[in-house]
PDB file of C-alpha atoms and ligand atoms in Angstrom:
ATOM      1  CA  MET A   1     -12.094 -11.025  16.740  1.00 73.00           C
ATOM      2  CA  PRO A   2     -10.487  -7.895  17.440  1.00 77.00           C
ATOM      3  CA  GLY A   3      -9.641  -5.197  15.796  1.00 91.00           C
ATOM      4  CA  LEU A   4      -5.916  -5.487  13.049  1.00 97.00           C
ATOM      5  CA  PHE A   5      -4.245  -3.165  10.735  1.00 98.00           C
ATOM      6  CA  ILE A   6      -3.753  -4.638   7.534  1.00 98.00           C
ATOM      7  CA  THR A   7      -1.981  -3.043   4.926  1.00 98.00           C
ATOM      8  CA  PHE A   8      -1.480  -3.989   0.844  1.00 98.00           C
ATOM      9  CA  GLU A   9       1.149  -3.053  -0.941  1.00 98.00           C
ATOM     10  CA  GLY A  10       3.288  -3.479  -3.892  1.00 98.00           C
ATOM     11  CA  GLY A  11       4.203  -2.031  -7.174  1.00 97.00           C
ATOM     12  CA  GLU A  12       1.369  -1.242 -10.029  1.00 96.00           C
ATOM     13  CA  GLY A  13      -0.548  -4.071 -11.395  1.00 96.00           C
ATOM     14  CA  THR A  14       0.483  -6.525  -8.715  1.00 97.00           C
ATOM     15  CA  GLY A  15      -4.114  -6.822  -7.983  1.00 97.00           C
ATOM     16  CA  LYS A  16      -4.277  -6.023  -4.708  1.00 97.00           C
ATOM     17  CA  SER A  17      -7.033  -3.857  -4.640  1.00 96.00           C
ATOM     18  CA  THR A  18      -8.932  -7.333  -5.913  1.00 97.00           C
ATOM     19  CA  GLN A  19      -7.699  -9.339  -3.406  1.00 98.00           C
ATOM     20  CA  VAL A  20      -8.641  -6.255  -0.382  1.00 98.00           C
ATOM     21  CA  ALA A  21     -12.437  -6.844  -1.942  1.00 98.00           C
ATOM     22  CA  ARG A  22     -12.025 -10.875  -1.638  1.00 98.00           C
ATOM     23  CA  LEU A  23     -10.349 -10.829   1.955  1.00 98.00           C
ATOM     24  CA  ALA A  24     -13.314  -8.166   2.815  1.00 98.00           C
ATOM     25  CA  GLU A  25     -15.689 -10.667   2.050  1.00 98.00           C
ATOM     26  CA  ARG A  26     -13.822 -13.926   3.916  1.00 97.00           C
ATOM     27  CA  LEU A  27     -13.847 -11.942   7.270  1.00 97.00           C
ATOM     28  CA  LEU A  28     -17.325 -10.453   6.746  1.00 96.00           C
ATOM     29  CA  VAL A  29     -18.856 -14.575   6.618  1.00 95.00           C
ATOM     30  CA  GLN A  30     -16.322 -14.910   9.781  1.00 92.00           C
ATOM     31  CA  GLY A  31     -18.779 -11.868  11.465  1.00 93.00           C
ATOM     32  CA  GLY A  32     -16.037  -9.956  11.482  1.00 92.00           C
ATOM     33  CA  LYS A  33     -16.009  -5.837  11.061  1.00 96.00           C
ATOM     34  CA  VAL A  34     -13.942  -4.486   8.113  1.00 98.00           C
ATOM     35  CA  THR A  35     -13.384  -1.109   6.484  1.00 98.00           C
ATOM     36  CA  ILE A  36     -11.630  -1.065   3.670  1.00 98.00           C
ATOM     37  CA  THR A  37      -9.937   1.755   2.302  1.00 98.00           C
ATOM     38  CA  ARG A  38      -6.743   3.339   0.289  1.00 98.00           C
ATOM     39  CA  GLU A  39      -4.124   5.601   0.411  1.00 98.00           C
ATOM     40  CA  PRO A  40      -3.496   8.625  -0.617  1.00 98.00           C
ATOM     41  CA  GLY A  41      -6.760   9.192   0.452  1.00 98.00           C
ATOM     42  CA  GLY A  42      -9.381   7.324   2.886  1.00 98.00           C
ATOM     43  CA  THR A  43     -11.041  11.004   3.610  1.00 98.00           C
ATOM     44  CA  PRO A  44     -12.153  14.143   1.248  1.00 98.00           C
ATOM     45  CA  ALA A  45      -9.930  15.789   2.618  1.00 98.00           C
ATOM     46  CA  ALA A  46      -6.861  13.518   1.764  1.00 98.00           C
ATOM     47  CA  GLU A  47      -8.486  12.423  -1.500  1.00 98.00           C
ATOM     48  CA  GLN A  48      -7.935  15.482  -2.941  1.00 98.00           C
ATOM     49  CA  LEU A  49      -4.790  15.149  -2.110  1.00 98.00           C
ATOM     50  CA  ARG A  50      -4.810  12.247  -3.959  1.00 97.00           C
ATOM     51  CA  GLY A  51      -5.795  14.184  -7.248  1.00 95.00           C
ATOM     52  CA  LEU A  52      -2.715  15.980  -6.462  1.00 96.00           C
ATOM     53  CA  LEU A  53      -0.575  13.432  -6.622  1.00 96.00           C
ATOM     54  CA  VAL A  54      -1.823  11.068  -9.186  1.00 94.00           C
ATOM     55  CA  SER A  55      -2.233  12.796 -12.003  1.00 92.00           C
ATOM     56  CA  GLY A  56      -0.618  15.339 -14.184  1.00 92.00           C
ATOM     57  CA  GLU A  57       3.014  15.972 -15.592  1.00 93.00           C
ATOM     58  CA  THR A  58       5.853  12.901 -13.723  1.00 93.00           C
ATOM     59  CA  GLY A  59       7.791  15.788 -13.112  1.00 93.00           C
ATOM     60  CA  ARG A  60       5.150  17.543 -11.076  1.00 95.00           C
ATOM     61  CA  TRP A  61       6.739  17.023  -7.567  1.00 96.00           C
ATOM     62  CA  SER A  62      10.031  16.027  -6.716  1.00 97.00           C
ATOM     63  CA  ALA A  63      10.722  13.285  -4.137  1.00 98.00           C
ATOM     64  CA  THR A  64      10.463  14.909  -0.837  1.00 98.00           C
ATOM     65  CA  GLY A  65       7.323  16.974  -2.178  1.00 98.00           C
ATOM     66  CA  GLU A  66       5.362  13.239  -2.651  1.00 98.00           C
ATOM     67  CA  ALA A  67       6.539  12.282   0.609  1.00 98.00           C
ATOM     68  CA  LEU A  68       4.954  15.899   2.291  1.00 98.00           C
ATOM     69  CA  LEU A  69       1.938  15.173   0.701  1.00 98.00           C
ATOM     70  CA  ASN A  70       1.338  12.169   1.094  1.00 98.00           C
ATOM     71  CA  TYR A  71       1.897  12.281   4.761  1.00 98.00           C
ATOM     72  CA  ALA A  72      -0.232  15.260   5.278  1.00 98.00           C
ATOM     73  CA  ALA A  73      -3.090  12.685   3.982  1.00 98.00           C
ATOM     74  CA  ARG A  74      -1.942   9.966   5.523  1.00 98.00           C
ATOM     75  CA  GLU A  75      -2.489  12.406   8.945  1.00 98.00           C
ATOM     76  CA  SER A  76      -5.975  13.443   7.992  1.00 98.00           C
ATOM     77  CA  HIS A  77      -6.631   9.541   7.190  1.00 98.00           C
ATOM     78  CA  LEU A  78      -5.302   7.939  10.526  1.00 98.00           C
ATOM     79  CA  THR A  79      -7.099  11.049  12.347  1.00 98.00           C
ATOM     80  CA  ASP A  80     -10.818  10.701  11.238  1.00 98.00           C
ATOM     81  CA  LEU A  81     -10.595   6.940   9.522  1.00 98.00           C
ATOM     82  CA  ILE A  82      -7.824   4.489  10.704  1.00 98.00           C
ATOM     83  CA  ARG A  83      -7.878   4.972  14.450  1.00 98.00           C
ATOM     84  CA  PRO A  84     -11.223   5.644  14.861  1.00 98.00           C
ATOM     85  CA  ALA A  85     -12.119   1.962  13.467  1.00 98.00           C
ATOM     86  CA  LEU A  86      -9.395   0.280  15.212  1.00 98.00           C
ATOM     87  CA  ALA A  87     -10.949   1.876  18.293  1.00 97.00           C
ATOM     88  CA  LYS A  88     -13.866   0.215  17.336  1.00 97.00           C
ATOM     89  CA  ASP A  89     -12.621  -3.230  17.003  1.00 96.00           C
ATOM     90  CA  HIS A  90     -12.243  -3.317  12.823  1.00 98.00           C
ATOM     91  CA  VAL A  91      -9.577  -5.475  10.717  1.00 98.00           C
ATOM     92  CA  VAL A  92      -8.689  -2.396   8.867  1.00 98.00           C
ATOM     93  CA  LEU A  93      -7.603  -2.946   5.032  1.00 98.00           C
ATOM     94  CA  CYS A  94      -5.495  -0.710   4.031  1.00 98.00           C
ATOM     95  CA  ASP A  95      -4.288  -0.487   0.203  1.00 98.00           C
ATOM     96  CA  ARG A  96      -1.116   0.849   0.395  1.00 98.00           C
ATOM     97  CA  PHE A  97       0.464   2.805   3.876  1.00 98.00           C
ATOM     98  CA  MET A  98       3.914   3.953   5.001  1.00 98.00           C
ATOM     99  CA  ASP A  99       5.869   1.508   2.942  1.00 98.00           C
ATOM    100  CA  SER A 100       4.273   2.494  -0.445  1.00 98.00           C
ATOM    101  CA  THR A 101       5.591   6.053   0.437  1.00 98.00           C
ATOM    102  CA  ARG A 102       9.581   4.235   1.701  1.00 98.00           C
ATOM    103  CA  ALA A 103       9.724   2.042  -2.047  1.00 98.00           C
ATOM    104  CA  TYR A 104       8.638   5.029  -3.665  1.00 98.00           C
ATOM    105  CA  GLN A 105       9.860   7.933  -2.916  1.00 98.00           C
ATOM    106  CA  GLY A 106      12.640   6.833  -1.322  1.00 98.00           C
ATOM    107  CA  TYR A 107      13.792   3.812  -2.735  1.00 98.00           C
ATOM    108  CA  ALA A 108      12.627   4.473  -6.097  1.00 98.00           C
ATOM    109  CA  GLY A 109      12.789   8.309  -5.897  1.00 97.00           C
ATOM    110  CA  GLY A 110      15.081   9.392  -4.228  1.00 98.00           C
ATOM    111  CA  CYS A 111      13.881  11.440  -1.544  1.00 98.00           C
ATOM    112  CA  SER A 112      15.616  11.514   2.007  1.00 98.00           C
ATOM    113  CA  MET A 113      15.236   8.210   4.213  1.00 98.00           C
ATOM    114  CA  ALA A 114      15.921  10.450   7.457  1.00 98.00           C
ATOM    115  CA  LEU A 115      13.242  12.341   5.895  1.00 98.00           C
ATOM    116  CA  ILE A 116      11.139   9.043   5.791  1.00 98.00           C
ATOM    117  CA  ASP A 117      11.680   7.637   9.273  1.00 98.00           C
ATOM    118  CA  ALA A 118      11.278  11.120  10.409  1.00 98.00           C
ATOM    119  CA  LEU A 119       7.336  11.549   8.825  1.00 98.00           C
ATOM    120  CA  GLU A 120       7.075   7.932   9.960  1.00 98.00           C
ATOM    121  CA  GLU A 121       7.964   8.433  13.556  1.00 98.00           C
ATOM    122  CA  GLY A 122       6.016  11.715  13.851  1.00 98.00           C
ATOM    123  CA  VAL A 123       2.478  10.383  12.034  1.00 98.00           C
ATOM    124  CA  VAL A 124       2.455   7.327  11.927  1.00 98.00           C
ATOM    125  CA  GLY A 125       4.377   6.497  15.985  1.00 98.00           C
ATOM    126  CA  ALA A 126       2.035   4.124  17.104  1.00 97.00           C
ATOM    127  CA  THR A 127       0.131   3.223  15.062  1.00 98.00           C
ATOM    128  CA  ARG A 128       1.828   1.075  12.803  1.00 98.00           C
ATOM    129  CA  PRO A 129       0.064  -2.070  10.591  1.00 98.00           C
ATOM    130  CA  ASP A 130       0.303  -5.484  12.628  1.00 98.00           C
ATOM    131  CA  LEU A 131       0.601  -7.112   9.212  1.00 98.00           C
ATOM    132  CA  THR A 132       1.410  -6.283   5.709  1.00 98.00           C
ATOM    133  CA  LEU A 133       1.000  -7.749   2.837  1.00 98.00           C
ATOM    134  CA  ILE A 134       4.478  -7.087   0.066  1.00 98.00           C
ATOM    135  CA  PHE A 135       2.988  -7.891  -3.743  1.00 98.00           C
ATOM    136  CA  ASP A 136       5.953  -9.419  -5.330  1.00 98.00           C
ATOM    137  CA  LEU A 137       5.604  -8.922  -9.813  1.00 98.00           C
ATOM    138  CA  ASP A 138       7.893  -8.563 -12.251  1.00 97.00           C
ATOM    139  CA  PRO A 139       7.809  -4.604 -12.900  1.00 97.00           C
ATOM    140  CA  GLU A 140       7.204  -4.823 -16.676  1.00 96.00           C
ATOM    141  CA  GLN A 141       4.343  -7.657 -16.211  1.00 96.00           C
ATOM    142  CA  GLY A 142       2.700  -5.547 -13.515  1.00 96.00           C
ATOM    143  CA  LEU A 143       2.699  -2.116 -15.645  1.00 95.00           C
ATOM    144  CA  LEU A 144       0.956  -4.124 -18.597  1.00 94.00           C
ATOM    145  CA  ARG A 145      -1.389  -5.254 -16.712  1.00 93.00           C
ATOM    146  CA  ALA A 146      -1.890  -1.364 -14.994  1.00 93.00           C
ATOM    147  CA  ARG A 147      -1.850  -0.321 -18.318  1.00 90.00           C
ATOM    148  CA  SER A 148      -4.287  -1.571 -19.608  1.00 91.00           C
ATOM    149  CA  ARG A 149      -6.664  -0.560 -17.274  1.00 88.00           C
ATOM    150  CA  GLY A 150      -6.348   2.381 -19.165  1.00 83.00           C
ATOM    151  CA  ASP A 151      -7.453   4.866 -16.154  1.00 83.00           C
ATOM    152  CA  SER A 152      -6.475   8.257 -16.038  1.00 84.00           C
ATOM    153  CA  GLU A 153      -4.792   8.091 -12.403  1.00 88.00           C
ATOM    154  CA  ASP A 154      -0.814   6.980 -14.359  1.00 90.00           C
ATOM    155  CA  ARG A 155       1.432   9.221 -12.978  1.00 93.00           C
ATOM    156  CA  TYR A 156       3.562   6.310 -11.498  1.00 92.00           C
ATOM    157  CA  GLU A 157       3.195   3.988 -14.347  1.00 91.00           C
ATOM    158  CA  ARG A 158       4.099   6.769 -16.597  1.00 91.00           C
ATOM    159  CA  LYS A 159       8.034   7.002 -14.856  1.00 93.00           C
ATOM    160  CA  GLY A 160       9.482   3.933 -17.067  1.00 90.00           C
ATOM    161  CA  VAL A 161      10.537   0.946 -16.174  1.00 94.00           C
ATOM    162  CA  ASP A 162      14.540   1.856 -14.079  1.00 96.00           C
ATOM    163  CA  PHE A 163      11.564   3.758 -11.734  1.00 97.00           C
ATOM    164  CA  HIS A 164      10.029   0.634 -11.076  1.00 97.00           C
ATOM    165  CA  ARG A 165      12.592  -1.777 -10.469  1.00 98.00           C
ATOM    166  CA  ARG A 166      14.110  -0.105  -7.829  1.00 98.00           C
ATOM    167  CA  LEU A 167      10.094   0.174  -6.167  1.00 98.00           C
ATOM    168  CA  ARG A 168      10.337  -3.608  -6.658  1.00 98.00           C
ATOM    169  CA  SER A 169      13.877  -4.224  -4.497  1.00 98.00           C
ATOM    170  CA  GLY A 170      12.526  -1.431  -2.389  1.00 98.00           C
ATOM    171  CA  PHE A 171       9.584  -3.558  -1.512  1.00 98.00           C
ATOM    172  CA  LEU A 172      11.907  -6.918  -1.453  1.00 98.00           C
ATOM    173  CA  ASP A 173      14.066  -5.302   0.949  1.00 98.00           C
ATOM    174  CA  ILE A 174      11.627  -3.728   3.288  1.00 98.00           C
ATOM    175  CA  LEU A 175      10.442  -7.395   3.292  1.00 98.00           C
ATOM    176  CA  ASP A 176      14.041  -8.198   4.995  1.00 98.00           C
ATOM    177  CA  ARG A 177      14.389  -6.128   7.145  1.00 98.00           C
ATOM    178  CA  GLU A 178      11.212  -6.747   9.185  1.00 98.00           C
ATOM    179  CA  PRO A 179      10.103 -10.134   8.861  1.00 97.00           C
ATOM    180  CA  LYS A 180       7.495 -10.438  11.288  1.00 97.00           C
ATOM    181  CA  ARG A 181       4.839  -7.726  10.423  1.00 98.00           C
ATOM    182  CA  CYS A 182       5.881  -8.092   5.993  1.00 98.00           C
ATOM    183  CA  ARG A 183       4.887 -11.170   4.334  1.00 98.00           C
ATOM    184  CA  LEU A 184       5.140 -11.884   0.439  1.00 98.00           C
ATOM    185  CA  VAL A 185       2.286 -12.873  -1.694  1.00 98.00           C
ATOM    186  CA  GLU A 186       3.526 -14.369  -5.216  1.00 98.00           C
ATOM    187  CA  ALA A 187       0.884 -11.678  -7.702  1.00 98.00           C
ATOM    188  CA  GLY A 188       1.830 -13.467 -10.485  1.00 97.00           C
ATOM    189  CA  ARG A 189      -0.576 -16.365  -9.635  1.00 97.00           C
ATOM    190  CA  PRO A 190      -3.543 -17.003 -10.858  1.00 98.00           C
ATOM    191  CA  VAL A 191      -6.377 -14.897  -8.765  1.00 98.00           C
ATOM    192  CA  ASP A 192      -7.780 -17.529  -6.874  1.00 98.00           C
ATOM    193  CA  ASP A 193      -4.184 -19.056  -5.349  1.00 98.00           C
ATOM    194  CA  VAL A 194      -3.493 -15.245  -4.125  1.00 98.00           C
ATOM    195  CA  SER A 195      -6.497 -15.597  -2.204  1.00 98.00           C
ATOM    196  CA  ASN A 196      -6.024 -18.311  -1.112  1.00 98.00           C
ATOM    197  CA  GLN A 197      -2.205 -17.755   0.226  1.00 98.00           C
ATOM    198  CA  VAL A 198      -3.862 -13.902   1.390  1.00 98.00           C
ATOM    199  CA  TRP A 199      -6.003 -16.098   3.690  1.00 98.00           C
ATOM    200  CA  SER A 200      -3.963 -18.530   5.153  1.00 97.00           C
ATOM    201  CA  ILE A 201      -1.435 -15.510   6.080  1.00 98.00           C
ATOM    202  CA  VAL A 202      -4.193 -13.795   7.625  1.00 97.00           C
ATOM    203  CA  SER A 203      -6.083 -16.314   9.165  1.00 95.00           C
ATOM    204  CA  GLY A 204      -3.128 -17.358  11.015  1.00 93.00           C
ATOM    205  CA  ARG A 205      -3.465 -13.400  12.485  1.00 91.00           C
ATOM    206  CA  LEU A 206      -6.487 -13.356  13.789  1.00 87.00           C
TER     207      LEU A 206
HETATM  208  P1  LIG B 301      -3.086   3.322  -6.547  1.00 95.56           P
HETATM  209  O1  LIG B 301      -2.233   3.201  -8.101  1.00 95.56           O
HETATM  210  O2  LIG B 301      -2.335   1.582  -5.607  1.00 95.56           O
HETATM  211  O3  LIG B 301      -4.235   3.372  -6.070  1.00 95.56           O
HETATM  212  O4  LIG B 301      -1.911   3.922  -5.659  1.00 95.56           O
HETATM  213  C1  LIG B 301      -1.517   5.216  -6.480  1.00 95.56           C
HETATM  214  C2  LIG B 301      -0.025   5.556  -6.495  1.00 95.56           C
HETATM  215  O5  LIG B 301       0.518   6.522  -5.242  1.00 95.56           O
HETATM  216  C3  LIG B 301       0.493   4.593  -6.681  1.00 95.56           C
HETATM  217  O6  LIG B 301       1.040   5.260  -7.824  1.00 95.56           O
HETATM  218  C4  LIG B 301       1.430   4.233  -5.606  1.00 95.56           C
HETATM  219  C5  LIG B 301       1.317   5.708  -5.234  1.00 95.56           C
HETATM  220  N1  LIG B 301       2.046   5.792  -3.747  1.00 95.56           N
HETATM  221  C6  LIG B 301       3.234   6.777  -3.636  1.00 95.56           C
HETATM  222  O7  LIG B 301       3.502   6.860  -4.466  1.00 95.56           O
HETATM  223  N2  LIG B 301       3.158   7.100  -2.932  1.00 95.56           N
HETATM  224  C7  LIG B 301       3.008   6.730  -1.170  1.00 95.56           C
HETATM  225  O8  LIG B 301       2.900   6.324   0.005  1.00 95.56           O
HETATM  226  C8  LIG B 301       1.537   6.065  -1.638  1.00 95.56           C
HETATM  227  C9  LIG B 301       0.398   5.571  -0.561  1.00 95.56           C
HETATM  228  C10 LIG B 301       0.704   6.064  -2.647  1.00 95.56           C
END
C-alpha cells in the first residue's frame, strides 16, 4: 500500500475521532502501515500549542492569532511527523488539518483568507492531503454531542451557535471548491453506516 495522506474535517461532535480509529483498524487488516495523528498537535511542540488554543477564555486569541498558532503547530507536525511518515509509505490519518484553519479562523472567525492562503502555500506547500473527508452534521446536534463528552478542551464549543453555523457552511464551501480532494460524510447516521461510507470512499482511493 503506497503512502496516502487522509484528513478528517468537520465541526464539533461529528464523530471524526471514532472514525479515524475504525478506518485505521480496517487498513491494518489489509496490511497497511498506518500513522494516526491530530491537529493542533501530533508532536510535543505542537501539543503544547494545542493547550494554548483549546482551553481558556473564548476571546483569548483573535482569529488571526489562532491561525498563526495553528500554523506554528502545523509546521512542526509536517516536518517532524507527517512528511517522514509519508516517506515511509504510511497511510497518515489526520484528525483535522489545514481546512480547519480555513473554516474556523477564516469562514467562521473572519481572519483574512489572503493570509490563510499564504500560510497554506508557505507551510503546507506540496504536502496537501490526497483525500479529505468532511463530516457534516447539524451544528446544534454536534454541540450537544460534544458537550456530553464534558472535557476541558471546549474553548471553541463555547463560541456560540452562529459561529458554528458559519463553520458548517465554510466546510461545505471548501467541499464545493475542491470536489476532487474532498468528500462529504453524512455524520448524523448510525456509526456503523458512517464507517461503511468512509471505507467505501477510502478503499476506492487505495
Ligand atoms: P478537536 O476538538 O477536533 O480535537 O480540535 C480542537 C479544536 O481546535 C476544535 O475546536 C477545532 C479547533 N481548530 C481550529 O480552530 N483551527 C485549526 O486549524 C485546527 C487544526 C483546529
